Structures are given as C-alpha cells and as structure tokens.
C-alpha cells in the first residue's frame, strides 16, 4: 500500500503536458471572443485583382451575395467557412519585415488572398488575414494584415473559397445557394408546360373506386367492424396539346420527378432580360401542388441550343438564374420520347435514288455498282463519299426529335427530300428553324403534323457542293507540268532545268520558286461551286496556263473579289468557282515569286594576304558595335 501511494503521489505532482496548440506554440489569428453569430459581412479578393471582390452580407438574418445581385447564399457552406476563419491557429514560422521576404511566402498585399470579416455596422474588420503560398498540400502560409509575422496553418482559406490557381479572383457562384426548387412529385396534381411553339397540359385524376363486395352477414349478436377506407389511386391524363392521344407514363413520371431537385449554376443581371430570353419569357412551367399555391417557373433561351435561364415568378427578388442546358431540356422536355413520333422508317437497301431540292439548287445521288454517286451537280471533281453516304443514311432513317402545334409559325416548307423506292416515293418537307430545340421543322409524306428534326440531321441533308466534293480543283490536273505561261512571263523545263523567259530573254529560273508555285496550286481550294454559271471570267486579275509533257493543258483565270470572294474559272470545269481572298492571295504571291529572276551572283572578294605578308597591326580604339534590331528591317531587305 505504501508503494502504491508513492506512485500516485508522484503522478499527481508531475507537470501535465499542455494542449497540442500549447505544445507547438500555435497562435490564434482571430479574436478568441468572436462568435460566428457576430459576423455580418465577409469580403474576399485576390491581391492582384482587388476590384474583383466577393462580398457576402447578412440582411434581415439571411446571408446574400451583396456583390452579385444579392443572390441567396449557400448557408451550410458559409457556416463552415466562417467556423474555419474564426478557428485559425497558426504556428509561427518567420518574421518577414520587407516586401522581399514577404514575397518568398507570397504574402505581399498584392500577392496574397485576402479574407476580411466585419461585425454589423462596423467599418473596420474584426478579422483580416492574408493567405499565401502552400508549401505542401496540407499547409499554407498566412499572416494577419499589418503584421509581418508569418504562420503555418492547416486550413487553406483560399482553396476553401474555390480558388485553385495563383492570382485567380474568387467567384461569387461558389457561394450561391444552388437549389432553386424542390416539389415532391407525389404532391403535383397538374403540370402545364408552355414552349415557344406548343403547349402541353397533364392533370392527375383519381381512378374510380371499384364496387365493394357486400360484407358477410355477422352472426346474431356480433358487430361487423367497419372496413378501412381504400387509399385513392391516381392516373395522369393529357388534357391539352401533345402528339396523339397516348403518352409515355414512364417519361411523364420522370418529368414530374425533375421538379423535386432543380439546381442552378449562377445568377445573371436581372436588368438585361432580353439577353436571357425573358422579354418576355418563352417558356413556362405551372405546377399545381396539393395544399399550396401554384408554383410558376419561367424559362428563357435566347437561341435554340444556347445557354438556358430560369426564374421563379413568385420570387420577391426577381432573380434570373443560369442553369445547365441538360437540366433545362429535362424540365422542358422534347416531344420524343414523351410521345411516339412518326419517322421515315426505311433502310438504305430500300432506296433507289435520293433527291434534295432547295431554292439554291438540288443534289441527286443514286447507287452505281454498289456505291452511291452524285448525279447532280455534275462536277468533274473527286467525290467525298462519307458526305454522300450521310445524305442517304440520314434520309432513309430520319427520326423526329420534337413536334410543334399546328398554329406555330414553322416557316416556308421550301425544301423537299424525295426518296425513291421500289414501292413508290417518300417525301420529307423541311421548313424554318425550330424555336424550342436546335433543329428544323419538317413534315413527312402527306401527314400535316409539324415535326422537328435535329440540327445534326438537317446539316447532313442540306449539304453544299463543297461538302460533296474535294475542293482542291487543280490537284490532279497539275501532274507532270513542264511549262507555265502567264501574260508577263513563261517558265519551262529545258533538259530538266527550269528556265524563265521574260521580255524575249531566257535565263535560269528559280527552281525552288517554281516548285513552290506548283505545290501551292495543287493545294489551292475553292470555297464554293456556282452551279449553273459558266466557267468564264471576263476581266481576270491574273491568269496562267499549265502544260504537261504530252501537251495537255489546264488554264486558270481569277477575277476581282466581290464580298470577299474571287470568281475562279478552270478550263474543262462545268461551272464557275469561288475562292476566298486569302486563298487567292497565297496563289498569286507564289505565281509572282516564280516570275522573279534569280539574284545575280557576286564575284568572290580577293583572298586576304597571309599573316606573314601583313604588316603588324597598328593599335587603335575598337569601334563601337552597332546592334541592328531585325524586327525593324523591312520584309525583303
């Protein structure tokens, strides 16, 4: 017992170790008496971009992004950040009393990330810290504003603010409350959707209850307990719009469920309504909900396929939010697969000919010996087979992605796609650009219904000549060229050597310039084929004729530009071409360089005398070296 008592006395008199903070000498960087509830304003900014400041401020008990249209704050994320800010305890690392020393830690005022906390109504911050370089992924250098003492901290407030790059400004969207709407689908009783080109209404109805079987007679003197009421069963019906009388119940239930978790990504300037498609809104979703007022969600999409925006009509702040395209398209769903839309439904083997007739001209393709060929426009150019096959495959398998109400303005149906088959022709009419999705309005055969095909499918069908043919119109015509003639000069091969004939005299040509021109001419691409216009240029800006060893020739004439395009006539071509100013300028420059004679050779300077024959040099001052900035030397010098 005596021994046990001595042990207990020894332990009680030993000095107990302090806390971890005491042991490693951690210093508090915020006021210890400051509570999270005392903070009413947070400012944060990158020192290199002090004007791009994010300001979070508490108004009437609710936090808002004061620097970003007073958008609501994600309270959970902000509470965590304030807690980390007030709990900052750093280990002293060094004293940096000059800018040079602070720069080593990236803690100069114009380098560091600044975080300030204010009490309500106060101009001076109660917490003002600077966050600098992270020496490793677990720690970061920090200091208090106005203090040269550098500490190491385990919480990186810059990273917690969403900044991963040095010098980047904080983003207000990091602090945005992203959940805009949450309506459980079992509480929705009616859904009305308005699009730019259609309306759609679904309503929930209680199913009729089956007749109850008569209860069995109770024995004499016994009471029959009442049966519990049966739970109501519901079904959804299409009340307005739609395509046909039936809808996909699976797709409708999925659509209703999307209103239970609608999230947004950012807030935009509410004063610029037209920029967001809100002048007026072209999309609207009205949800009737059990036990509460209707929820009205407005939507905007300035261009089909472009960015998307939403707003709650009942929102007191009238904010307009940006949301993801996928999210928007899930809320304002396309007609397919919600409804079954009719398509062409053929295979490539069914088709014997496909014609695309447009106001600009027509394209006709037809199979020959197992390969689809372009019959019109009839051009002596290499065919782009994948583009030809795309026309056929898209036409025979065309499937609409959406539809429009009959009253919608679908534009003029002035493009006709005819698919000839063994059982007769099928036709698809194409109209104007769709207003709800990125596509084109369409009608199939004699069905008056207005459908929508995707922009991708439309692009495969509505091809131009440059999509159907390789546009390097000279590549195969300039093989084995031995002579090039222009109005000003001629180059020709003589015994394997290129010669230049100009003003009646022949000299050696610059062989490299000739080969460069031929290479440029073979690669020269036209931009368009002007079908129906003869291959003639009346007053060319320049022209040339190429001749091979067998006497075959090809001539090219280029006319003056109009609206950024030069007319180009190539001998043997059925139509006139157009080429861009850049392509023509490169060809003309190569042609001009080919006509320049080589620079005259200079005689070698006499050999210097040997050192033995030269008198000893007379000492003199070394002249100053003249430095020439080659950037100032004119081209060609």
PDB file of C-alpha atoms in Angstrom, residues 332-569:
ATOM      1  CA  UNK A 332     -38.966  21.454 -70.857  1.00  0.00           C
ATOM      2  CA  UNK A 333     -38.779  18.015 -72.406  1.00  0.00           C
ATOM      3  CA  UNK A 334     -38.788  17.349 -76.141  1.00  0.00           C
ATOM      4  CA  UNK A 335     -41.722  15.577 -77.758  1.00  0.00           C
ATOM      5  CA  UNK A 336     -39.760  12.341 -78.082  1.00  0.00           C
ATOM      6  CA  UNK A 337     -39.734  10.053 -76.107  1.00  0.00           C
ATOM      7  CA  UNK A 338     -42.700  11.569 -74.224  1.00  0.00           C
ATOM      8  CA  UNK A 339     -44.758  10.790 -77.335  1.00  0.00           C
ATOM      9  CA  UNK A 340     -44.251   8.408 -80.241  1.00  0.00           C
ATOM     10  CA  UNK A 341     -43.417  10.497 -83.312  1.00  0.00           C
ATOM     11  CA  UNK A 342     -43.584   9.109 -86.873  1.00  0.00           C
ATOM     12  CA  UNK A 343     -40.365   8.732 -88.864  1.00  0.00           C
ATOM     13  CA  UNK A 344     -39.414   7.647 -92.392  1.00  0.00           C
ATOM     14  CA  UNK A 345     -38.572   4.098 -91.351  1.00  0.00           C
ATOM     15  CA  UNK A 346     -36.658   2.869 -94.430  1.00  0.00           C
ATOM     16  CA  UNK A 347     -33.302   1.182 -94.874  1.00  0.00           C
ATOM     17  CA  UNK A 348     -30.547   2.068 -97.315  1.00  0.00           C
ATOM     18  CA  UNK A 349     -31.379  -1.038 -99.319  1.00  0.00           C
ATOM     19  CA  UNK A 350     -34.939   0.260 -99.850  1.00  0.00           C
ATOM     20  CA  UNK A 351     -33.795   3.432-101.617  1.00  0.00           C
ATOM     21  CA  UNK A 352     -33.022   3.663-105.342  1.00  0.00           C
ATOM     22  CA  UNK A 353     -32.488   7.434-105.549  1.00  0.00           C
ATOM     23  CA  UNK A 354     -32.408  10.413-103.165  1.00  0.00           C
ATOM     24  CA  UNK A 355     -33.011  13.996-104.220  1.00  0.00           C
ATOM     25  CA  UNK A 356     -32.652  17.119-102.069  1.00  0.00           C
ATOM     26  CA  UNK A 357     -34.322  20.058-103.837  1.00  0.00           C
ATOM     27  CA  UNK A 358     -33.719  23.524-102.350  1.00  0.00           C
ATOM     28  CA  UNK A 359     -34.245  27.049-103.669  1.00  0.00           C
ATOM     29  CA  UNK A 360     -30.440  27.260-104.073  1.00  0.00           C
ATOM     30  CA  UNK A 361     -30.300  24.157-106.257  1.00  0.00           C
ATOM     31  CA  UNK A 362     -30.575  20.431-105.924  1.00  0.00           C
ATOM     32  CA  UNK A 363     -28.479  17.398-105.098  1.00  0.00           C
ATOM     33  CA  UNK A 364     -29.245  13.990-106.587  1.00  0.00           C
ATOM     34  CA  UNK A 365     -27.499  10.785-105.537  1.00  0.00           C
ATOM     35  CA  UNK A 366     -28.004   7.288-106.888  1.00  0.00           C
ATOM     36  CA  UNK A 367     -26.295   3.911-106.452  1.00  0.00           C
ATOM     37  CA  UNK A 368     -23.951   2.709-109.195  1.00  0.00           C
ATOM     38  CA  UNK A 369     -22.237  -0.673-108.882  1.00  0.00           C
ATOM     39  CA  UNK A 370     -22.819  -0.772-105.144  1.00  0.00           C
ATOM     40  CA  UNK A 371     -21.626   2.789-104.423  1.00  0.00           C
ATOM     41  CA  UNK A 372     -23.791   5.877-104.133  1.00  0.00           C
ATOM     42  CA  UNK A 373     -22.717   8.547-106.628  1.00  0.00           C
ATOM     43  CA  UNK A 374     -23.546  12.232-107.104  1.00  0.00           C
ATOM     44  CA  UNK A 375     -25.532  12.776-110.302  1.00  0.00           C
ATOM     45  CA  UNK A 376     -26.238  16.457-109.631  1.00  0.00           C
ATOM     46  CA  UNK A 377     -24.451  18.758-109.547  1.00  0.00           C
ATOM     47  CA  UNK A 378     -22.421  17.103-112.306  1.00  0.00           C
ATOM     48  CA  UNK A 379     -18.867  18.197-111.498  1.00  0.00           C
ATOM     49  CA  UNK A 380     -15.544  16.775-112.611  1.00  0.00           C
ATOM     50  CA  UNK A 381     -14.264  16.606-109.043  1.00  0.00           C
ATOM     51  CA  UNK A 382     -13.375  13.901-106.562  1.00  0.00           C
ATOM     52  CA  UNK A 383     -16.443  12.849-104.577  1.00  0.00           C
ATOM     53  CA  UNK A 384     -16.456  12.925-100.753  1.00  0.00           C
ATOM     54  CA  UNK A 385     -18.004   9.517-100.164  1.00  0.00           C
ATOM     55  CA  UNK A 386     -18.803   9.960 -96.460  1.00  0.00           C
ATOM     56  CA  UNK A 387     -20.884  13.072 -97.241  1.00  0.00           C
ATOM     57  CA  UNK A 388     -22.806  11.225 -99.962  1.00  0.00           C
ATOM     58  CA  UNK A 389     -23.492   8.264 -97.687  1.00  0.00           C
ATOM     59  CA  UNK A 390     -24.622  10.655 -94.936  1.00  0.00           C
ATOM     60  CA  UNK A 391     -27.367  12.016 -97.198  1.00  0.00           C
ATOM     61  CA  UNK A 392     -28.720   8.554 -97.912  1.00  0.00           C
ATOM     62  CA  UNK A 393     -28.420   7.117 -94.395  1.00  0.00           C
ATOM     63  CA  UNK A 394     -29.996  10.187 -92.793  1.00  0.00           C
ATOM     64  CA  UNK A 395     -32.871  10.403 -95.279  1.00  0.00           C
ATOM     65  CA  UNK A 396     -33.964   6.769 -95.019  1.00  0.00           C
ATOM     66  CA  UNK A 397     -33.671   6.606 -91.226  1.00  0.00           C
ATOM     67  CA  UNK A 398     -34.960  10.079 -90.370  1.00  0.00           C
ATOM     68  CA  UNK A 399     -36.500  10.275 -86.874  1.00  0.00           C
ATOM     69  CA  UNK A 400     -38.069  13.453 -85.457  1.00  0.00           C
ATOM     70  CA  UNK A 401     -36.971  14.633 -82.013  1.00  0.00           C
ATOM     71  CA  UNK A 402     -39.859  17.020 -81.359  1.00  0.00           C
ATOM     72  CA  UNK A 403     -43.083  18.451 -82.721  1.00  0.00           C
ATOM     73  CA  UNK A 404     -44.907  21.795 -82.799  1.00  0.00           C
ATOM     74  CA  UNK A 405     -48.535  22.793 -82.512  1.00  0.00           C
ATOM     75  CA  UNK A 406     -50.341  23.308 -85.806  1.00  0.00           C
ATOM     76  CA  UNK A 407     -50.627  27.028 -85.033  1.00  0.00           C
ATOM     77  CA  UNK A 408     -46.858  27.510 -84.732  1.00  0.00           C
ATOM     78  CA  UNK A 409     -45.032  29.586 -87.346  1.00  0.00           C
ATOM     79  CA  UNK A 410     -42.874  26.915 -88.972  1.00  0.00           C
ATOM     80  CA  UNK A 411     -41.680  28.991 -91.925  1.00  0.00           C
ATOM     81  CA  UNK A 412     -41.873  28.087 -95.599  1.00  0.00           C
ATOM     82  CA  UNK A 413     -41.523  24.381 -96.371  1.00  0.00           C
ATOM     83  CA  UNK A 414     -39.399  25.070 -99.447  1.00  0.00           C
ATOM     84  CA  UNK A 415     -37.012  22.114 -99.296  1.00  0.00           C
ATOM     85  CA  UNK A 416     -38.160  18.700-100.489  1.00  0.00           C
ATOM     86  CA  UNK A 417     -36.320  15.439 -99.925  1.00  0.00           C
ATOM     87  CA  UNK A 418     -37.561  12.678-102.193  1.00  0.00           C
ATOM     88  CA  UNK A 419     -36.591   9.065-101.543  1.00  0.00           C
ATOM     89  CA  UNK A 420     -37.425   6.778-104.447  1.00  0.00           C
ATOM     90  CA  UNK A 421     -38.160   3.174-103.509  1.00  0.00           C
ATOM     91  CA  UNK A 422     -39.462   0.116-105.301  1.00  0.00           C
ATOM     92  CA  UNK A 423     -42.931   0.787-103.889  1.00  0.00           C
ATOM     93  CA  UNK A 424     -43.079   4.491-104.674  1.00  0.00           C
ATOM     94  CA  UNK A 425     -41.559   7.758-103.472  1.00  0.00           C
ATOM     95  CA  UNK A 426     -41.392   9.011 -99.882  1.00  0.00           C
ATOM     96  CA  UNK A 427     -41.138  12.729 -99.197  1.00  0.00           C
ATOM     97  CA  UNK A 428     -39.876  14.926 -96.386  1.00  0.00           C
ATOM     98  CA  UNK A 429     -40.542  18.674 -96.420  1.00  0.00           C
ATOM     99  CA  UNK A 430     -38.243  20.973 -94.439  1.00  0.00           C
ATOM    100  CA  UNK A 431     -39.270  24.402 -93.158  1.00  0.00           C
ATOM    101  CA  UNK A 432     -37.716  27.042 -90.935  1.00  0.00           C
ATOM    102  CA  UNK A 433     -35.568  26.768 -87.828  1.00  0.00           C
ATOM    103  CA  UNK A 434     -37.326  25.266 -84.818  1.00  0.00           C
ATOM    104  CA  UNK A 435     -37.942  27.570 -81.862  1.00  0.00           C
ATOM    105  CA  UNK A 436     -37.802  25.132 -78.936  1.00  0.00           C
ATOM    106  CA  UNK A 437     -34.896  22.866 -79.851  1.00  0.00           C
ATOM    107  CA  UNK A 438     -31.884  23.226 -82.108  1.00  0.00           C
ATOM    108  CA  UNK A 439     -33.427  21.761 -85.237  1.00  0.00           C
ATOM    109  CA  UNK A 440     -35.574  22.314 -88.329  1.00  0.00           C
ATOM    110  CA  UNK A 441     -39.326  21.936 -88.803  1.00  0.00           C
ATOM    111  CA  UNK A 442     -40.374  19.031 -91.018  1.00  0.00           C
ATOM    112  CA  UNK A 443     -43.372  17.211 -92.462  1.00  0.00           C
ATOM    113  CA  UNK A 444     -43.318  13.599 -93.629  1.00  0.00           C
ATOM    114  CA  UNK A 445     -45.317  12.436 -96.659  1.00  0.00           C
ATOM    115  CA  UNK A 446     -48.926  13.653 -96.572  1.00  0.00           C
ATOM    116  CA  UNK A 447     -49.121  13.955 -92.774  1.00  0.00           C
ATOM    117  CA  UNK A 448     -49.882  17.613 -91.888  1.00  0.00           C
ATOM    118  CA  UNK A 449     -48.276  17.276 -88.441  1.00  0.00           C
ATOM    119  CA  UNK A 450     -45.374  19.668 -87.871  1.00  0.00           C
ATOM    120  CA  UNK A 451     -42.354  17.738 -86.635  1.00  0.00           C
ATOM    121  CA  UNK A 452     -38.786  18.747 -85.789  1.00  0.00           C
ATOM    122  CA  UNK A 453     -35.598  17.025 -86.930  1.00  0.00           C
ATOM    123  CA  UNK A 454     -32.298  17.650 -85.174  1.00  0.00           C
ATOM    124  CA  UNK A 455     -29.798  20.224 -86.422  1.00  0.00           C
ATOM    125  CA  UNK A 456     -27.287  17.408 -86.897  1.00  0.00           C
ATOM    126  CA  UNK A 457     -29.595  15.501 -89.245  1.00  0.00           C
ATOM    127  CA  UNK A 458     -30.531  18.679 -91.110  1.00  0.00           C
ATOM    128  CA  UNK A 459     -26.856  19.511 -91.682  1.00  0.00           C
ATOM    129  CA  UNK A 460     -26.243  16.068 -93.185  1.00  0.00           C
ATOM    130  CA  UNK A 461     -29.135  16.532 -95.611  1.00  0.00           C
ATOM    131  CA  UNK A 462     -28.633  20.183 -96.555  1.00  0.00           C
ATOM    132  CA  UNK A 463     -25.109  19.911 -97.900  1.00  0.00           C
ATOM    133  CA  UNK A 464     -23.438  22.247-100.367  1.00  0.00           C
ATOM    134  CA  UNK A 465     -21.209  21.264-103.261  1.00  0.00           C
ATOM    135  CA  UNK A 466     -18.082  21.869-101.165  1.00  0.00           C
ATOM    136  CA  UNK A 467     -19.324  19.182 -98.755  1.00  0.00           C
ATOM    137  CA  UNK A 468     -19.823  16.661-101.558  1.00  0.00           C
ATOM    138  CA  UNK A 469     -16.544  17.145-103.399  1.00  0.00           C
ATOM    139  CA  UNK A 470     -12.878  17.640-102.645  1.00  0.00           C
ATOM    140  CA  UNK A 471     -12.348  21.336-103.312  1.00  0.00           C
ATOM    141  CA  UNK A 472      -8.704  21.094-104.409  1.00  0.00           C
ATOM    142  CA  UNK A 473      -9.778  21.562-108.022  1.00  0.00           C
ATOM    143  CA  UNK A 474      -6.244  21.553-109.503  1.00  0.00           C
ATOM    144  CA  UNK A 475      -4.631  18.746-107.511  1.00  0.00           C
ATOM    145  CA  UNK A 476      -4.981  16.053-110.201  1.00  0.00           C
ATOM    146  CA  UNK A 477      -4.673  18.409-113.167  1.00  0.00           C
ATOM    147  CA  UNK A 478      -1.114  19.532-112.446  1.00  0.00           C
ATOM    148  CA  UNK A 479       0.739  16.231-112.607  1.00  0.00           C
ATOM    149  CA  UNK A 480       3.912  16.322-114.707  1.00  0.00           C
ATOM    150  CA  UNK A 481       3.736  20.045-115.542  1.00  0.00           C
ATOM    151  CA  UNK A 482       6.688  21.189-117.695  1.00  0.00           C
ATOM    152  CA  UNK A 483       5.524  24.650-118.754  1.00  0.00           C
ATOM    153  CA  UNK A 484       3.647  27.523-117.089  1.00  0.00           C
ATOM    154  CA  UNK A 485       2.558  30.504-119.191  1.00  0.00           C
ATOM    155  CA  UNK A 486       1.328  33.893-117.966  1.00  0.00           C
ATOM    156  CA  UNK A 487       0.750  37.153-119.885  1.00  0.00           C
ATOM    157  CA  UNK A 488       4.029  38.526-118.448  1.00  0.00           C
ATOM    158  CA  UNK A 489       6.402  35.537-118.452  1.00  0.00           C
ATOM    159  CA  UNK A 490       6.809  31.827-119.095  1.00  0.00           C
ATOM    160  CA  UNK A 491       8.712  29.163-117.185  1.00  0.00           C
ATOM    161  CA  UNK A 492       9.601  25.886-118.846  1.00  0.00           C
ATOM    162  CA  UNK A 493      11.822  22.864-118.383  1.00  0.00           C
ATOM    163  CA  UNK A 494      14.883  22.556-120.601  1.00  0.00           C
ATOM    164  CA  UNK A 495      16.933  19.443-120.041  1.00  0.00           C
ATOM    165  CA  UNK A 496      15.497  19.032-116.568  1.00  0.00           C
ATOM    166  CA  UNK A 497      16.318  22.639-115.598  1.00  0.00           C
ATOM    167  CA  UNK A 498      13.649  25.291-115.149  1.00  0.00           C
ATOM    168  CA  UNK A 499      14.079  28.360-117.365  1.00  0.00           C
ATOM    169  CA  UNK A 500      12.411  31.770-117.159  1.00  0.00           C
ATOM    170  CA  UNK A 501      11.512  33.589-120.379  1.00  0.00           C
ATOM    171  CA  UNK A 502      10.685  37.251-119.952  1.00  0.00           C
ATOM    172  CA  UNK A 503      10.859  40.192-122.377  1.00  0.00           C
ATOM    173  CA  UNK A 504      12.262  37.898-125.066  1.00  0.00           C
ATOM    174  CA  UNK A 505      15.213  36.672-122.978  1.00  0.00           C
ATOM    175  CA  UNK A 506      15.584  33.280-121.291  1.00  0.00           C
ATOM    176  CA  UNK A 507      17.550  32.808-118.070  1.00  0.00           C
ATOM    177  CA  UNK A 508      17.720  30.155-115.403  1.00  0.00           C
ATOM    178  CA  UNK A 509      14.597  30.290-113.267  1.00  0.00           C
ATOM    179  CA  UNK A 510      14.446  29.946-109.515  1.00  0.00           C
ATOM    180  CA  UNK A 511      13.669  26.243-109.400  1.00  0.00           C
ATOM    181  CA  UNK A 512      12.548  26.341-105.781  1.00  0.00           C
ATOM    182  CA  UNK A 513      10.052  29.124-106.582  1.00  0.00           C
ATOM    183  CA  UNK A 514       8.613  27.109-109.494  1.00  0.00           C
ATOM    184  CA  UNK A 515       8.133  24.024-107.323  1.00  0.00           C
ATOM    185  CA  UNK A 516       6.609  26.175-104.559  1.00  0.00           C
ATOM    186  CA  UNK A 517       4.079  27.588-107.031  1.00  0.00           C
ATOM    187  CA  UNK A 518       3.097  24.151-108.333  1.00  0.00           C
ATOM    188  CA  UNK A 519       2.718  22.903-104.763  1.00  0.00           C
ATOM    189  CA  UNK A 520       0.554  25.920-103.854  1.00  0.00           C
ATOM    190  CA  UNK A 521      -1.581  25.460-106.988  1.00  0.00           C
ATOM    191  CA  UNK A 522      -2.171  21.755-106.286  1.00  0.00           C
ATOM    192  CA  UNK A 523      -3.276  22.594-102.725  1.00  0.00           C
ATOM    193  CA  UNK A 524      -5.431  25.575-103.820  1.00  0.00           C
ATOM    194  CA  UNK A 525      -9.024  25.103-102.634  1.00  0.00           C
ATOM    195  CA  UNK A 526     -12.126  26.849-103.879  1.00  0.00           C
ATOM    196  CA  UNK A 527     -14.830  27.777-101.398  1.00  0.00           C
ATOM    197  CA  UNK A 528     -17.953  27.230-103.494  1.00  0.00           C
ATOM    198  CA  UNK A 529     -19.216  25.896-106.797  1.00  0.00           C
ATOM    199  CA  UNK A 530     -21.515  28.348-108.588  1.00  0.00           C
ATOM    200  CA  UNK A 531     -23.637  25.721-110.290  1.00  0.00           C
ATOM    201  CA  UNK A 532     -25.251  26.980-113.473  1.00  0.00           C
ATOM    202  CA  UNK A 533     -22.707  29.763-114.041  1.00  0.00           C
ATOM    203  CA  UNK A 534     -20.299  29.077-116.933  1.00  0.00           C
ATOM    204  CA  UNK A 535     -16.598  28.792-116.118  1.00  0.00           C
ATOM    205  CA  UNK A 536     -15.690  32.172-117.625  1.00  0.00           C
ATOM    206  CA  UNK A 537     -14.002  35.253-116.094  1.00  0.00           C
ATOM    207  CA  UNK A 538     -14.323  38.255-118.418  1.00  0.00           C
ATOM    208  CA  UNK A 539     -11.608  40.524-116.972  1.00  0.00           C
ATOM    209  CA  UNK A 540      -9.210  38.444-114.865  1.00  0.00           C
ATOM    210  CA  UNK A 541      -6.872  39.977-112.304  1.00  0.00           C
ATOM    211  CA  UNK A 542      -4.348  37.279-113.189  1.00  0.00           C
ATOM    212  CA  UNK A 543      -4.260  34.029-115.117  1.00  0.00           C
ATOM    213  CA  UNK A 544      -1.921  31.190-116.030  1.00  0.00           C
ATOM    214  CA  UNK A 545      -1.805  28.086-118.219  1.00  0.00           C
ATOM    215  CA  UNK A 546      -0.014  24.847-117.324  1.00  0.00           C
ATOM    216  CA  UNK A 547       1.115  22.284-119.906  1.00  0.00           C
ATOM    217  CA  UNK A 548       2.479  18.768-119.338  1.00  0.00           C
ATOM    218  CA  UNK A 549       4.924  16.767-121.479  1.00  0.00           C
ATOM    219  CA  UNK A 550       2.078  15.271-123.515  1.00  0.00           C
ATOM    220  CA  UNK A 551       0.668  18.667-124.454  1.00  0.00           C
ATOM    221  CA  UNK A 552      -2.335  18.513-122.114  1.00  0.00           C
ATOM    222  CA  UNK A 553      -3.219  21.944-120.743  1.00  0.00           C
ATOM    223  CA  UNK A 554      -5.228  23.471-117.936  1.00  0.00           C
ATOM    224  CA  UNK A 555      -5.862  27.191-117.659  1.00  0.00           C
ATOM    225  CA  UNK A 556      -6.921  29.234-114.630  1.00  0.00           C
ATOM    226  CA  UNK A 557      -8.342  32.767-114.569  1.00  0.00           C
ATOM    227  CA  UNK A 558      -9.073  34.683-111.356  1.00  0.00           C
ATOM    228  CA  UNK A 559     -11.363  37.713-111.333  1.00  0.00           C
ATOM    229  CA  UNK A 560     -11.648  40.643-108.897  1.00  0.00           C
ATOM    230  CA  UNK A 561     -13.150  39.998-105.464  1.00  0.00           C
ATOM    231  CA  UNK A 562     -16.738  40.761-104.571  1.00  0.00           C
ATOM    232  CA  UNK A 563     -17.932  40.394-100.967  1.00  0.00           C
ATOM    233  CA  UNK A 564     -14.717  38.628-100.012  1.00  0.00           C
ATOM    234  CA  UNK A 565     -14.829  36.055-102.827  1.00  0.00           C
ATOM    235  CA  UNK A 566     -12.961  35.845-106.150  1.00  0.00           C
ATOM    236  CA  UNK A 567     -14.517  34.143-109.197  1.00  0.00           C
ATOM    237  CA  UNK A 568     -12.224  31.389-110.476  1.00  0.00           C
ATOM    238  CA  UNK A 569     -12.539  29.754-113.911  1.00  0.00           C
TER     239      UNK A 569
END
